[in-house]
Short mmCIF file of C-alpha atoms in Angstrom, two decimals:
data_model
loop_
_atom_site.label_atom_id
_atom_site.label_comp_id
_atom_site.label_asym_id
_atom_site.label_seq_id
_atom_site.Cartn_x
_atom_site.Cartn_y
_atom_site.Cartn_z
CA MET E 1 -15.91 33.54 -33.66
CA ILE E 2 -13.09 32.26 -31.49
CA ARG E 3 -12.72 29.39 -33.83
CA ALA E 4 -12.36 31.67 -36.77
CA ALA E 5 -9.82 33.82 -35.11
CA LEU E 6 -7.88 30.85 -34.16
CA SER E 7 -7.97 29.37 -37.60
CA ALA E 8 -6.63 32.70 -38.94
CA LEU E 9 -3.83 32.56 -36.35
CA LEU E 10 -3.04 28.97 -37.28
CA LEU E 11 -1.86 30.20 -40.76
CA THR E 12 1.11 32.06 -39.13
CA GLY E 13 4.10 30.88 -37.16
CA ALA E 14 2.68 32.42 -34.08
CA GLY E 15 -0.43 30.37 -34.61
CA ALA E 16 1.50 27.09 -34.66
CA ALA E 17 3.04 28.06 -31.33
CA LEU E 18 -0.34 29.04 -30.02
CA ALA E 19 -1.94 25.72 -30.94
CA GLN E 20 0.71 24.03 -28.90
CA SER E 21 0.51 26.47 -26.07
CA ALA E 22 -3.11 25.39 -25.20
CA GLU E 23 -1.62 22.57 -23.21
CA ALA E 24 0.78 23.24 -20.28
CA PRO E 25 4.50 23.75 -21.36
CA PRO E 26 6.96 20.99 -20.23
CA GLY E 27 7.13 20.75 -16.45
CA ALA E 28 4.08 22.96 -15.75
CA ALA E 29 1.69 20.13 -15.00
CA ALA E 30 3.88 18.88 -12.17
CA CYS E 31 3.94 22.28 -10.25
CA SER E 32 0.36 21.81 -9.09
CA GLY E 33 1.24 18.64 -7.09
CA CYS E 34 2.42 21.13 -4.50
CA HIS E 35 1.07 24.57 -5.69
CA ALA E 36 -2.64 24.11 -5.29
CA ILE E 37 -4.95 24.94 -8.23
CA SER E 38 -7.87 25.22 -5.82
CA LYS E 39 -8.12 28.26 -3.51
CA SER E 40 -9.57 26.29 -0.69
CA VAL E 41 -6.44 24.16 0.01
CA GLU E 42 -4.62 25.12 3.11
CA THR E 43 -0.94 24.93 2.39
CA PRO E 44 2.11 27.17 2.81
CA ALA E 45 3.09 26.74 -0.85
CA PRO E 46 1.84 29.71 -2.79
CA ARG E 47 -0.69 29.42 -5.65
CA LEU E 48 0.65 29.97 -9.09
CA LEU E 49 -2.68 30.45 -10.96
CA GLY E 50 -3.11 33.96 -12.23
CA ARG E 51 0.14 35.12 -10.62
CA GLU E 52 2.13 37.79 -12.41
CA PRO E 53 4.61 35.83 -14.63
CA ALA E 54 7.52 38.32 -13.97
CA ASP E 55 7.24 37.56 -10.19
CA VAL E 56 7.32 33.77 -10.80
CA VAL E 57 10.28 34.18 -13.12
CA ALA E 58 12.20 36.38 -10.67
CA ALA E 59 11.51 33.91 -7.82
CA MET E 60 12.62 30.89 -9.83
CA LEU E 61 15.76 32.49 -11.10
CA ALA E 62 16.59 33.51 -7.39
CA PHE E 63 15.96 29.93 -6.24
CA LYS E 64 18.13 28.66 -9.11
CA SER E 65 21.04 30.83 -8.30
CA GLY E 66 20.78 30.36 -4.55
CA ALA E 67 20.03 34.06 -3.90
CA ARG E 68 16.71 33.16 -2.35
CA PRO E 69 16.55 30.75 0.62
CA ALA E 70 14.54 27.60 -0.06
CA THR E 71 13.58 24.30 1.44
CA ILE E 72 13.07 22.48 -1.91
CA MET E 73 12.60 25.00 -4.70
CA ASP E 74 16.30 25.51 -5.19
CA ARG E 75 16.65 21.76 -6.13
CA ILE E 76 13.63 21.94 -8.52
CA ALA E 77 14.51 25.36 -10.06
CA LYS E 78 17.92 23.94 -11.18
CA GLY E 79 16.01 21.54 -13.51
CA PHE E 80 14.79 24.32 -15.79
CA ASN E 81 16.48 26.92 -17.96
CA GLU E 82 15.30 30.55 -18.18
CA ASP E 83 13.17 29.93 -21.30
CA GLU E 84 11.46 26.97 -19.74
CA ILE E 85 10.77 28.92 -16.57
CA ARG E 86 9.37 31.85 -18.58
CA ALA E 87 6.98 29.44 -20.47
CA ILE E 88 5.71 27.87 -17.28
CA ALA E 89 5.32 31.27 -15.54
CA ALA E 90 3.42 32.61 -18.63
CA TRP E 91 1.14 29.57 -18.74
CA TYR E 92 0.15 29.78 -15.08
CA GLY E 93 -0.27 33.66 -15.36
CA ALA E 94 -2.72 33.13 -18.22
CA GLN E 95 -4.95 30.62 -16.31
CA LYS E 96 -8.06 32.20 -14.84
CA ASP E 97 -9.72 31.28 -11.63
CA MET L 1 13.22 34.42 -30.73
CA THR L 2 12.24 37.10 -28.34
CA ASP L 3 9.57 38.36 -30.68
CA ARG L 4 8.11 34.94 -31.07
CA ARG L 5 8.13 34.38 -27.31
CA THR L 6 6.36 37.77 -26.65
CA SER L 7 3.68 36.91 -29.24
CA ARG L 8 3.31 33.50 -27.79
CA ARG L 9 2.82 34.87 -24.26
CA ASP L 10 0.40 37.52 -25.54
CA ALA L 11 -1.47 34.77 -27.32
CA LEU L 12 -1.58 32.66 -24.12
CA LYS L 13 -3.22 35.49 -22.20
CA TRP L 14 -5.68 35.96 -24.87
CA LEU L 15 -6.49 32.27 -25.01
CA GLY L 16 -6.83 31.99 -21.24
CA GLY L 17 -9.39 34.90 -21.42
CA ALA L 18 -11.20 33.47 -24.24
CA ALA L 19 -11.39 30.03 -22.74
CA GLY L 20 -12.62 31.45 -19.64
CA SER L 21 -12.10 28.52 -17.33
CA ALA L 22 -9.20 27.46 -15.23
CA LEU L 23 -6.81 25.02 -16.97
CA ALA L 24 -9.33 24.13 -19.61
CA ALA L 25 -7.47 24.05 -22.92
CA PRO L 26 -9.69 24.97 -25.87
CA ALA L 27 -10.51 22.16 -28.15
CA LEU L 28 -8.19 23.38 -30.83
CA ALA L 29 -5.28 21.25 -31.82
CA GLN L 30 -6.77 18.48 -29.69
CA GLY L 31 -10.47 18.67 -30.55
CA ALA L 32 -10.72 15.00 -31.63
CA ALA L 33 -13.13 12.90 -29.71
CA GLY L 34 -12.32 9.38 -28.62
CA THR L 35 -12.87 6.84 -25.85
CA VAL L 36 -10.36 6.50 -23.10
CA ILE L 37 -10.63 3.90 -20.18
CA VAL L 38 -8.47 4.31 -17.12
CA ILE L 39 -8.07 1.35 -14.73
CA GLY L 40 -7.13 2.22 -11.21
CA GLY L 41 -8.37 5.19 -9.23
CA GLY L 42 -5.24 6.30 -7.26
CA PHE L 43 -3.10 9.42 -7.60
CA GLY L 44 -2.11 8.19 -11.15
CA GLY L 45 -5.35 6.92 -12.57
CA ALA L 46 -7.85 9.34 -11.01
CA GLY L 47 -5.51 12.17 -11.73
CA CYS L 48 -5.29 11.07 -15.39
CA ALA L 49 -9.01 10.64 -15.90
CA ARG L 50 -9.64 14.07 -14.58
CA ALA L 51 -6.83 15.65 -16.56
CA LEU L 52 -8.07 14.00 -19.83
CA LYS L 53 -11.67 15.51 -19.32
CA LYS L 54 -10.20 18.98 -18.52
CA LEU L 55 -7.92 18.91 -21.57
CA ASN L 56 -10.61 17.74 -23.88
CA PRO L 57 -14.16 17.76 -22.67
CA ALA L 58 -15.22 16.00 -25.88
CA LEU L 59 -13.53 12.72 -24.79
CA SER L 60 -15.46 9.89 -23.28
CA VAL L 61 -13.44 9.05 -20.19
CA THR L 62 -14.23 6.00 -17.93
CA LEU L 63 -12.45 5.26 -14.63
CA ILE L 64 -12.68 1.61 -13.47
CA GLU L 65 -11.91 1.24 -9.74
CA ALA L 66 -12.89 -1.62 -7.44
CA ASN L 67 -13.33 0.60 -4.26
CA ALA L 68 -15.84 3.41 -3.87
CA VAL L 69 -13.49 5.13 -1.37
CA PHE L 70 -9.79 5.57 -1.94
CA THR L 71 -7.41 5.27 0.97
CA ALA L 72 -4.15 6.94 0.36
CA CYS L 73 -0.74 5.49 1.40
CA PRO L 74 1.17 8.77 1.76
CA PHE L 75 0.82 9.89 5.41
CA SER L 76 -0.65 6.51 6.49
CA ASN L 77 2.56 5.88 8.50
CA GLY L 78 1.13 8.68 10.73
CA VAL L 79 -2.00 6.66 11.16
CA ILE L 80 0.06 3.70 12.33
CA ALA L 81 1.81 5.83 14.81
CA GLY L 82 -1.51 7.19 16.16
CA LEU L 83 -0.85 10.69 14.89
CA ARG L 84 -3.69 10.73 12.32
CA ASP L 85 -7.07 9.22 11.70
CA LEU L 86 -7.62 6.83 8.77
CA LYS L 87 -10.43 9.05 7.58
CA GLU L 88 -7.87 11.80 6.77
CA GLN L 89 -6.44 9.37 4.27
CA GLN L 90 -9.71 8.71 2.50
CA PHE L 91 -11.10 10.33 -0.65
CA GLY L 92 -14.36 9.68 -2.65
CA TYR L 93 -14.76 9.94 -6.43
CA GLU L 94 -17.64 12.55 -6.44
CA GLY L 95 -15.44 15.27 -7.62
CA ILE L 96 -14.12 13.23 -10.56
CA ALA L 97 -17.61 12.20 -11.50
CA ARG L 98 -18.60 15.90 -11.33
CA ASP L 99 -15.89 16.61 -13.90
CA GLY L 100 -17.65 14.34 -16.38
CA VAL L 101 -15.68 11.07 -15.80
CA LYS L 102 -17.82 8.00 -15.84
CA MET L 103 -17.04 5.88 -12.71
CA ILE L 104 -17.40 2.19 -12.71
CA PHE L 105 -16.91 0.53 -9.27
CA GLN L 106 -15.88 -2.81 -10.27
CA ALA L 107 -12.65 -4.73 -10.79
CA ALA L 108 -11.36 -5.08 -14.32
CA ALA L 109 -11.06 -8.81 -15.14
CA GLY L 110 -9.28 -8.72 -18.39
CA VAL L 111 -7.94 -6.58 -21.22
CA ASP L 112 -7.71 -7.46 -24.99
CA PRO L 113 -5.06 -5.22 -26.43
CA GLN L 114 -5.66 -6.35 -30.04
CA ALA L 115 -9.44 -5.79 -29.89
CA ARG L 116 -9.04 -2.85 -27.62
CA ASN L 117 -11.55 -3.75 -24.89
CA VAL L 118 -11.77 -4.29 -21.21
CA THR L 119 -13.80 -6.94 -19.49
CA LEU L 120 -15.22 -6.12 -16.17
CA ALA L 121 -15.77 -8.53 -13.22
CA ASP L 122 -19.45 -8.82 -14.24
CA GLY L 123 -18.54 -9.69 -17.76
CA THR L 124 -19.47 -6.41 -19.35
CA ARG L 125 -17.10 -5.53 -22.21
CA LEU L 126 -16.07 -1.94 -22.88
CA ALA L 127 -14.28 -0.79 -25.94
CA TYR L 128 -11.51 1.97 -25.97
CA ASP L 129 -9.30 3.90 -28.24
CA ARG L 130 -6.57 4.26 -25.61
CA LEU L 131 -6.32 2.45 -22.29
CA VAL L 132 -4.46 3.74 -19.22
CA LEU L 133 -3.37 1.24 -16.54
CA SER L 134 -2.64 2.69 -13.21
CA PRO L 135 -3.12 -0.30 -11.01
CA GLY L 136 -0.51 0.38 -8.41
CA ILE L 137 1.16 -2.60 -6.77
CA ASP L 138 0.26 -6.07 -5.74
CA LEU L 139 2.19 -7.86 -3.02
CA ARG L 140 4.07 -10.98 -4.09
CA TRP L 141 2.78 -13.70 -1.92
CA ASP L 142 5.22 -16.19 -3.60
CA ALA L 143 8.46 -14.19 -2.82
CA LEU L 144 9.04 -14.72 0.87
CA PRO L 145 8.60 -18.26 2.11
CA GLY L 146 5.94 -18.25 4.80
CA TYR L 147 4.65 -14.85 4.01
CA THR L 148 1.17 -15.54 2.60
CA GLU L 149 -1.92 -13.47 2.43
CA ALA L 150 -3.24 -15.34 5.59
CA ALA L 151 0.16 -14.63 7.35
CA SER L 152 -0.40 -10.89 6.76
CA GLU L 153 -3.34 -11.00 9.11
CA ARG L 154 -0.88 -11.87 11.89
CA MET L 155 2.09 -9.87 10.49
CA PRO L 156 0.56 -6.98 8.64
CA HIS L 157 2.32 -5.41 5.61
CA ALA L 158 0.28 -2.15 5.75
CA TRP L 159 1.69 -1.43 2.34
CA LYS L 160 -1.78 -0.94 0.94
CA ALA L 161 -3.43 1.50 3.20
CA GLY L 162 -6.77 0.56 4.96
CA ALA L 163 -7.57 -2.40 7.17
CA GLN L 164 -3.90 -3.35 7.24
CA THR L 165 -2.85 0.09 8.40
CA LEU L 166 -5.29 -0.11 11.32
CA LEU L 167 -4.29 -3.64 12.16
CA LEU L 168 -0.70 -2.66 12.53
CA ARG L 169 -1.75 0.32 14.62
CA ARG L 170 -3.91 -1.82 16.92
CA GLN L 171 -1.10 -4.33 17.34
CA LEU L 172 1.31 -1.58 18.41
CA GLU L 173 -1.29 -0.13 20.81
CA SER L 174 -1.97 -3.49 22.58
CA MET L 175 1.67 -4.38 22.80
CA GLU L 176 3.08 -4.27 26.28
CA ASP L 177 5.75 -1.68 27.10
CA GLY L 178 9.06 -3.58 26.58
CA GLY L 179 7.81 -5.55 23.50
CA LEU L 180 10.11 -5.86 20.44
CA VAL L 181 8.74 -4.53 17.08
CA VAL L 182 10.43 -6.20 14.02
CA MET L 183 10.07 -4.75 10.52
CA SER L 184 11.41 -6.01 7.25
CA ALA L 185 12.14 -3.82 4.24
CA PRO L 186 12.42 -5.37 0.66
CA ALA L 187 15.02 -5.03 -2.08
CA ASN L 188 14.40 -2.44 -4.84
CA PRO L 189 12.17 -1.63 -6.65
CA PHE L 190 9.13 -1.16 -4.47
CA ARG L 191 6.43 1.43 -3.76
CA CYS L 192 7.63 4.49 -2.03
CA PRO L 193 11.44 4.04 -1.61
CA PRO L 194 11.68 6.21 1.62
CA GLY L 195 8.36 4.69 2.96
CA PRO L 196 9.82 1.88 5.18
CA TYR L 197 12.21 4.41 6.82
CA GLU L 198 9.56 7.04 7.49
CA ARG L 199 7.49 4.18 9.05
CA ALA L 200 10.45 3.06 11.15
CA SER L 201 10.90 6.68 12.32
CA LEU L 202 7.25 7.22 13.34
CA ILE L 203 6.99 3.80 15.05
CA ALA L 204 10.10 4.75 17.00
CA TYR L 205 8.33 8.04 17.80
CA TYR L 206 5.32 6.06 19.04
CA LEU L 207 7.60 3.75 21.15
CA LYS L 208 9.60 6.64 22.57
CA THR L 209 6.50 8.54 23.72
CA LYS L 210 4.08 5.63 24.56
CA LYS L 211 6.16 2.44 25.10
CA PRO L 212 9.63 3.74 26.17
CA LYS L 213 10.97 0.30 27.09
CA SER L 214 10.16 -1.04 23.70
CA LYS L 215 12.36 -1.05 20.56
CA LEU L 216 12.10 -1.41 16.80
CA ILE L 217 14.52 -3.47 14.77
CA VAL L 218 14.38 -2.98 11.02
CA LEU L 219 15.75 -5.94 8.92
CA ASP L 220 16.67 -4.67 5.46
CA ALA L 221 17.35 -6.51 2.23
CA LYS L 222 19.47 -3.44 1.11
CA ASP L 223 22.64 -1.65 2.19
CA ALA L 224 21.46 1.75 0.83
CA PHE L 225 18.11 3.50 0.82
CA SER L 226 16.44 6.80 -0.05
CA LYS L 227 17.44 9.83 2.12
CA GLN L 228 19.64 7.40 4.05
CA ARG L 229 22.04 9.84 5.78
CA LEU L 230 19.13 12.17 6.69
CA PHE L 231 17.15 9.33 8.21
CA GLN L 232 20.21 7.93 10.04
CA ASN L 233 21.19 11.34 11.42
CA ALA L 234 17.61 11.87 12.64
CA TRP L 235 17.59 8.41 14.27
CA LYS L 236 20.83 9.05 16.04
CA GLU L 237 19.48 12.34 17.28
CA LEU L 238 15.81 11.27 18.07
CA TYR L 239 15.67 7.54 18.58
CA PRO L 240 19.10 6.20 19.72
CA ALA L 241 17.41 3.79 22.16
CA HIS L 242 14.38 2.94 20.11
CA LEU L 243 15.43 2.05 16.55
CA GLU L 244 18.06 -0.24 15.19
CA TRP L 245 18.61 -0.80 11.45
CA VAL L 246 20.18 -4.01 10.25
CA SER L 247 21.64 -3.71 6.72
CA LEU L 248 21.94 -6.50 4.03
CA SER L 249 25.65 -6.92 4.81
CA ALA L 250 24.95 -7.03 8.57
CA GLY L 251 22.50 -9.83 7.94
CA GLY L 252 19.32 -8.00 7.48
CA LYS L 253 17.83 -9.86 4.55
CA VAL L 254 14.72 -11.78 5.61
CA THR L 255 14.59 -15.32 4.05
CA ALA L 256 11.49 -16.70 5.73
CA ALA L 257 8.53 -15.71 7.88
CA ASP L 258 6.71 -17.73 10.51
CA ALA L 259 3.37 -16.12 11.22
CA ALA L 260 2.37 -18.55 14.05
CA GLY L 261 5.73 -17.83 15.83
CA LEU L 262 5.80 -14.19 14.90
CA THR L 263 9.40 -14.76 13.76
CA LEU L 264 11.44 -13.55 10.78
CA THR L 265 14.42 -15.55 9.78
CA THR L 266 17.61 -14.11 8.24
CA ASP L 267 20.82 -15.73 6.98
CA PHE L 268 22.32 -14.73 10.38
CA GLY L 269 19.63 -15.80 12.71
CA SER L 270 15.95 -15.28 13.70
CA HIS L 271 14.04 -12.41 15.24
CA LYS L 272 10.90 -12.91 17.18
CA GLY L 273 8.73 -9.83 17.72
CA ALA L 274 5.75 -8.87 19.76
CA VAL L 275 4.62 -7.00 16.66
CA VAL L 276 5.95 -7.95 13.22
CA ASN L 277 5.57 -5.76 10.06
CA VAL L 278 6.67 -7.34 6.81
CA ILE L 279 6.94 -5.12 3.74
CA PRO L 280 7.22 -7.76 1.08
CA PRO L 281 8.55 -7.77 -2.42
CA GLN L 282 5.97 -6.25 -4.90
CA LYS L 283 4.86 -6.23 -8.56
CA ALA L 284 2.58 -4.22 -10.74
CA GLY L 285 -1.20 -4.61 -9.97
CA ALA L 286 -2.64 -7.84 -11.36
CA ILE L 287 -4.48 -6.26 -14.30
CA ALA L 288 -1.10 -5.26 -15.79
CA ALA L 289 -0.02 -8.89 -16.19
CA LEU L 290 -3.51 -9.82 -17.42
CA ALA L 291 -3.22 -7.14 -20.21
CA GLY L 292 0.22 -8.54 -21.13
CA ALA L 293 1.83 -5.18 -20.12
CA ALA L 294 4.04 -6.51 -17.36
CA ASP L 295 7.33 -8.26 -18.20
CA ARG L 296 9.14 -11.10 -16.29
CA THR L 297 10.19 -8.62 -13.54
CA GLY L 298 6.46 -8.10 -12.77
CA TRP L 299 6.65 -4.41 -13.71
CA CYS L 300 5.48 -2.67 -16.88
CA PRO L 301 8.05 -1.25 -19.30
CA VAL L 302 7.09 1.99 -20.97
CA GLU L 303 8.58 4.62 -23.32
CA PRO L 304 9.33 7.96 -21.57
CA VAL L 305 7.18 10.42 -23.61
CA ALA L 306 3.59 9.17 -23.43
CA PHE L 307 4.30 6.22 -21.08
CA THR L 308 3.08 3.74 -23.78
CA SER L 309 3.57 0.11 -23.03
CA THR L 310 6.50 -1.20 -24.96
CA LEU L 311 4.78 -4.65 -24.85
CA GLN L 312 1.18 -3.86 -25.96
CA PRO L 313 -0.27 -1.30 -28.49
CA GLY L 314 -2.72 1.35 -27.33
CA ILE L 315 -1.97 0.90 -23.64
CA HIS L 316 -0.26 3.47 -21.37
CA VAL L 317 0.98 2.52 -17.90
CA ILE L 318 1.60 5.18 -15.21
CA GLY L 319 2.38 5.22 -11.45
CA ASP L 320 3.89 2.46 -9.24
CA ALA L 321 3.18 -0.27 -11.79
CA ALA L 322 5.44 1.22 -14.51
CA VAL L 323 9.26 1.17 -14.93
CA MET L 324 9.94 4.93 -15.07
CA GLY L 325 13.76 5.02 -15.18
CA ALA L 326 15.10 7.48 -12.60
CA MET L 327 11.69 8.44 -11.37
CA PRO L 328 10.75 6.83 -8.07
CA LYS L 329 7.37 5.03 -7.32
CA SER L 330 5.55 7.84 -5.46
CA ALA L 331 2.23 9.41 -5.30
CA PHE L 332 3.70 12.62 -6.58
CA SER L 333 5.37 10.84 -9.51
CA ALA L 334 2.22 9.03 -10.40
CA ASN L 335 0.17 12.24 -10.48
CA ALA L 336 2.85 14.02 -12.49
CA GLN L 337 3.00 11.18 -14.98
CA ALA L 338 -0.88 11.11 -15.04
CA LYS L 339 -1.03 14.75 -16.37
CA VAL L 340 1.68 14.20 -18.91
CA CYS L 341 0.03 11.02 -20.15
CA ALA L 342 -3.33 12.74 -20.43
CA ALA L 343 -1.78 15.54 -22.57
CA ALA L 344 -0.11 12.96 -24.74
CA ILE L 345 -3.23 10.97 -25.22
CA VAL L 346 -5.18 14.03 -26.28
CA ARG L 347 -2.51 14.60 -28.90
CA LEU L 348 -2.35 11.03 -30.09
CA LEU L 349 -6.17 10.93 -30.54
CA ALA L 350 -5.77 14.13 -32.64
CA GLY L 351 -3.13 12.44 -34.75
CA THR L 352 -0.32 14.62 -33.53
CA ALA L 353 2.95 13.71 -31.74
CA PRO L 354 3.11 14.06 -27.98
CA ALA L 355 5.35 16.81 -26.68
CA GLU L 356 8.63 15.91 -24.89
CA PRO L 357 7.77 16.14 -21.22
CA ARG L 358 9.65 17.38 -18.20
CA LEU L 359 8.66 15.75 -14.97
CA ILE L 360 9.14 16.55 -11.27
CA ASN L 361 9.05 14.39 -8.19
CA THR L 362 8.88 15.59 -4.57
CA CYS L 363 8.82 13.17 -1.67
CA TYR L 364 8.32 14.40 1.81
CA SER L 365 9.07 12.10 4.78
CA VAL L 366 8.07 12.92 8.31
CA VAL L 367 10.52 11.45 10.93
CA ALA L 368 8.76 13.18 13.83
CA PRO L 369 5.69 15.45 13.87
CA ASP L 370 7.85 18.52 13.63
CA TYR L 371 10.77 17.06 11.53
CA GLY L 372 10.40 16.71 7.78
CA ILE L 373 12.95 15.82 5.10
CA THR L 374 12.66 15.68 1.36
CA VAL L 375 14.11 14.26 -1.83
CA ALA L 376 13.28 15.97 -5.17
CA GLY L 377 14.17 15.30 -8.76
CA VAL L 378 13.53 16.65 -12.22
CA TYR L 379 13.37 14.27 -15.09
CA LYS L 380 13.45 14.13 -18.93
CA PRO L 381 13.45 11.41 -21.57
CA ASN L 382 16.92 10.37 -22.76
CA ASN L 383 17.75 7.26 -24.84
CA GLY L 384 14.41 5.64 -24.19
CA VAL L 385 14.20 6.25 -20.41
CA LEU L 386 13.43 9.03 -17.96
CA VAL L 387 16.75 10.37 -16.49
CA ASP L 388 17.64 12.95 -13.86
CA VAL L 389 18.17 16.40 -15.15
CA GLU L 390 21.78 17.01 -14.16
CA GLY L 391 22.41 19.59 -11.49
CA ALA L 392 18.82 19.46 -10.28
CA GLY L 393 17.20 17.53 -7.45
CA GLY L 394 18.72 15.93 -4.34
CA VAL L 395 17.86 15.71 -0.75
CA SER L 396 17.42 18.21 2.16
CA PRO L 397 20.68 19.52 3.57
CA LEU L 398 22.36 17.22 6.08
CA GLU L 399 23.02 20.18 8.42
CA ALA L 400 19.94 22.33 9.01
CA PRO L 401 18.43 24.00 11.97
CA ALA L 402 15.26 22.66 13.63
CA SER L 403 13.32 25.42 12.01
CA THR L 404 14.10 24.05 8.59
CA ARG L 405 13.04 20.52 9.53
CA ALA L 406 9.74 21.94 11.01
CA GLN L 407 9.17 24.00 7.91
CA GLU L 408 9.54 20.82 5.73
CA ALA L 409 7.12 19.03 8.07
CA ALA L 410 4.62 21.84 7.50
CA TYR L 411 5.09 21.72 3.77
CA ALA L 412 4.48 17.92 3.91
CA GLU L 413 1.14 18.50 5.45
CA GLY L 414 0.31 21.16 2.72
CA TRP L 415 1.54 18.78 0.07
CA PHE L 416 -0.87 16.05 1.21
CA LYS L 417 -3.82 18.34 1.13
CA THR L 418 -2.74 19.72 -2.27
CA ILE L 419 -2.29 16.39 -4.00
CA GLY L 420 -5.60 15.25 -2.57
CA ALA L 421 -7.41 18.11 -4.06
CA GLU L 422 -5.38 17.99 -7.28
CA THR L 423 -6.37 14.28 -7.87
CA PHE L 424 -9.90 14.02 -6.37
CA GLY L 425 -11.13 17.58 -6.74
#
């Protein structure tokens, strides 16, 4: 059933985007080098999995502008534009534990 | 644009729910089966094998690694300084096997890129559709006169973590207070650009706290190095009596080593130590050259999207062994490249073009237990190489309160735990 639904979606423009969105958008795979996927890792860096995308976007834009104090995230956020940040936040938000 | 983005986000949520498992991409665009062999079970290779299986469970993924236990280099300078146990550096491959990766604990003896097969040490031949080489580094025993593998038993390199790490630690522990420690750092490129300077810092920390009459002298084949001003500021503040750095232009380049005499020779003189740590010049792990994927520099040139070898078809090279443009040779880099490479391979096997990647590197260095500094970068392909994304990246601020340094030291600890779990499960 899922496959049928997906095939139907593939016929549309949204479907083409969807097919590509199955894999992480550019940059997202690197985040989990510091932001643990696993719940059991003890680290001060917050997990991104399942987090509300709007919160991640707000944090990244504040890091990027310098409005939010940071140790390292200001330097990393500056490497992404708003669309790229939104795509990464949406992807992590969509992942389930 | 906005409409499309919204629908894409909604679709993502739906897909996530339908897929039902964390980070498992549905076998949709990438459903094609295939056989991938990965050689080298470090942060690059192990990370890549695991990511391949998660992205497409239909793939046959084999990881070839000579050792049943991986001993990590990041944080191993803390072991040398007596701040950590070597066990904290070690990871098994059970988690990776659990994810469906077939483990083979043997050395790879050869690769035939035309026939697309790997020969193992025991003669077994394994066929592949795509091969990932992540062999890390080998030390160049021909590069520094007198510094042979046998010499490294007297003057450890400790640049591959394990027995060498413990040897250097024991030598420091048994040294009398007042003894001179001599270290040499190589010219670029080499594994972990800030590594020698983190090590110098932590050895100085050990001397200051345990052997206060002793001193470390660092002989460098370079005039500039990673996070240089941050390190030098910290040394001035923390270790003014315990650490001296001799640059290339001040005569720091080591030209010969004498293991029997525990002496390093430079153009300007010689330095005899009670303990001598030689970080020698390096090259890609041996299998890279056997596969024909290393060039005359000893390293492996790759294109910057899927990290395909520019010398051999069907072979990808990631991590320290590869030439990655602006991206440094670090565990974080290797792991980030591993995940990009895995996604690219899934697409290539499905007959589609890999997406243009964006990569991140983050390198923590600990100059004292409560004093951490970082360098970060964001990278993208441009004209055939990975380049820095302008305006991003850089090092920790030169002026920062102790609380910031302590925070970065805490994040460093968290990073090590995270990258361990990310790679080995």
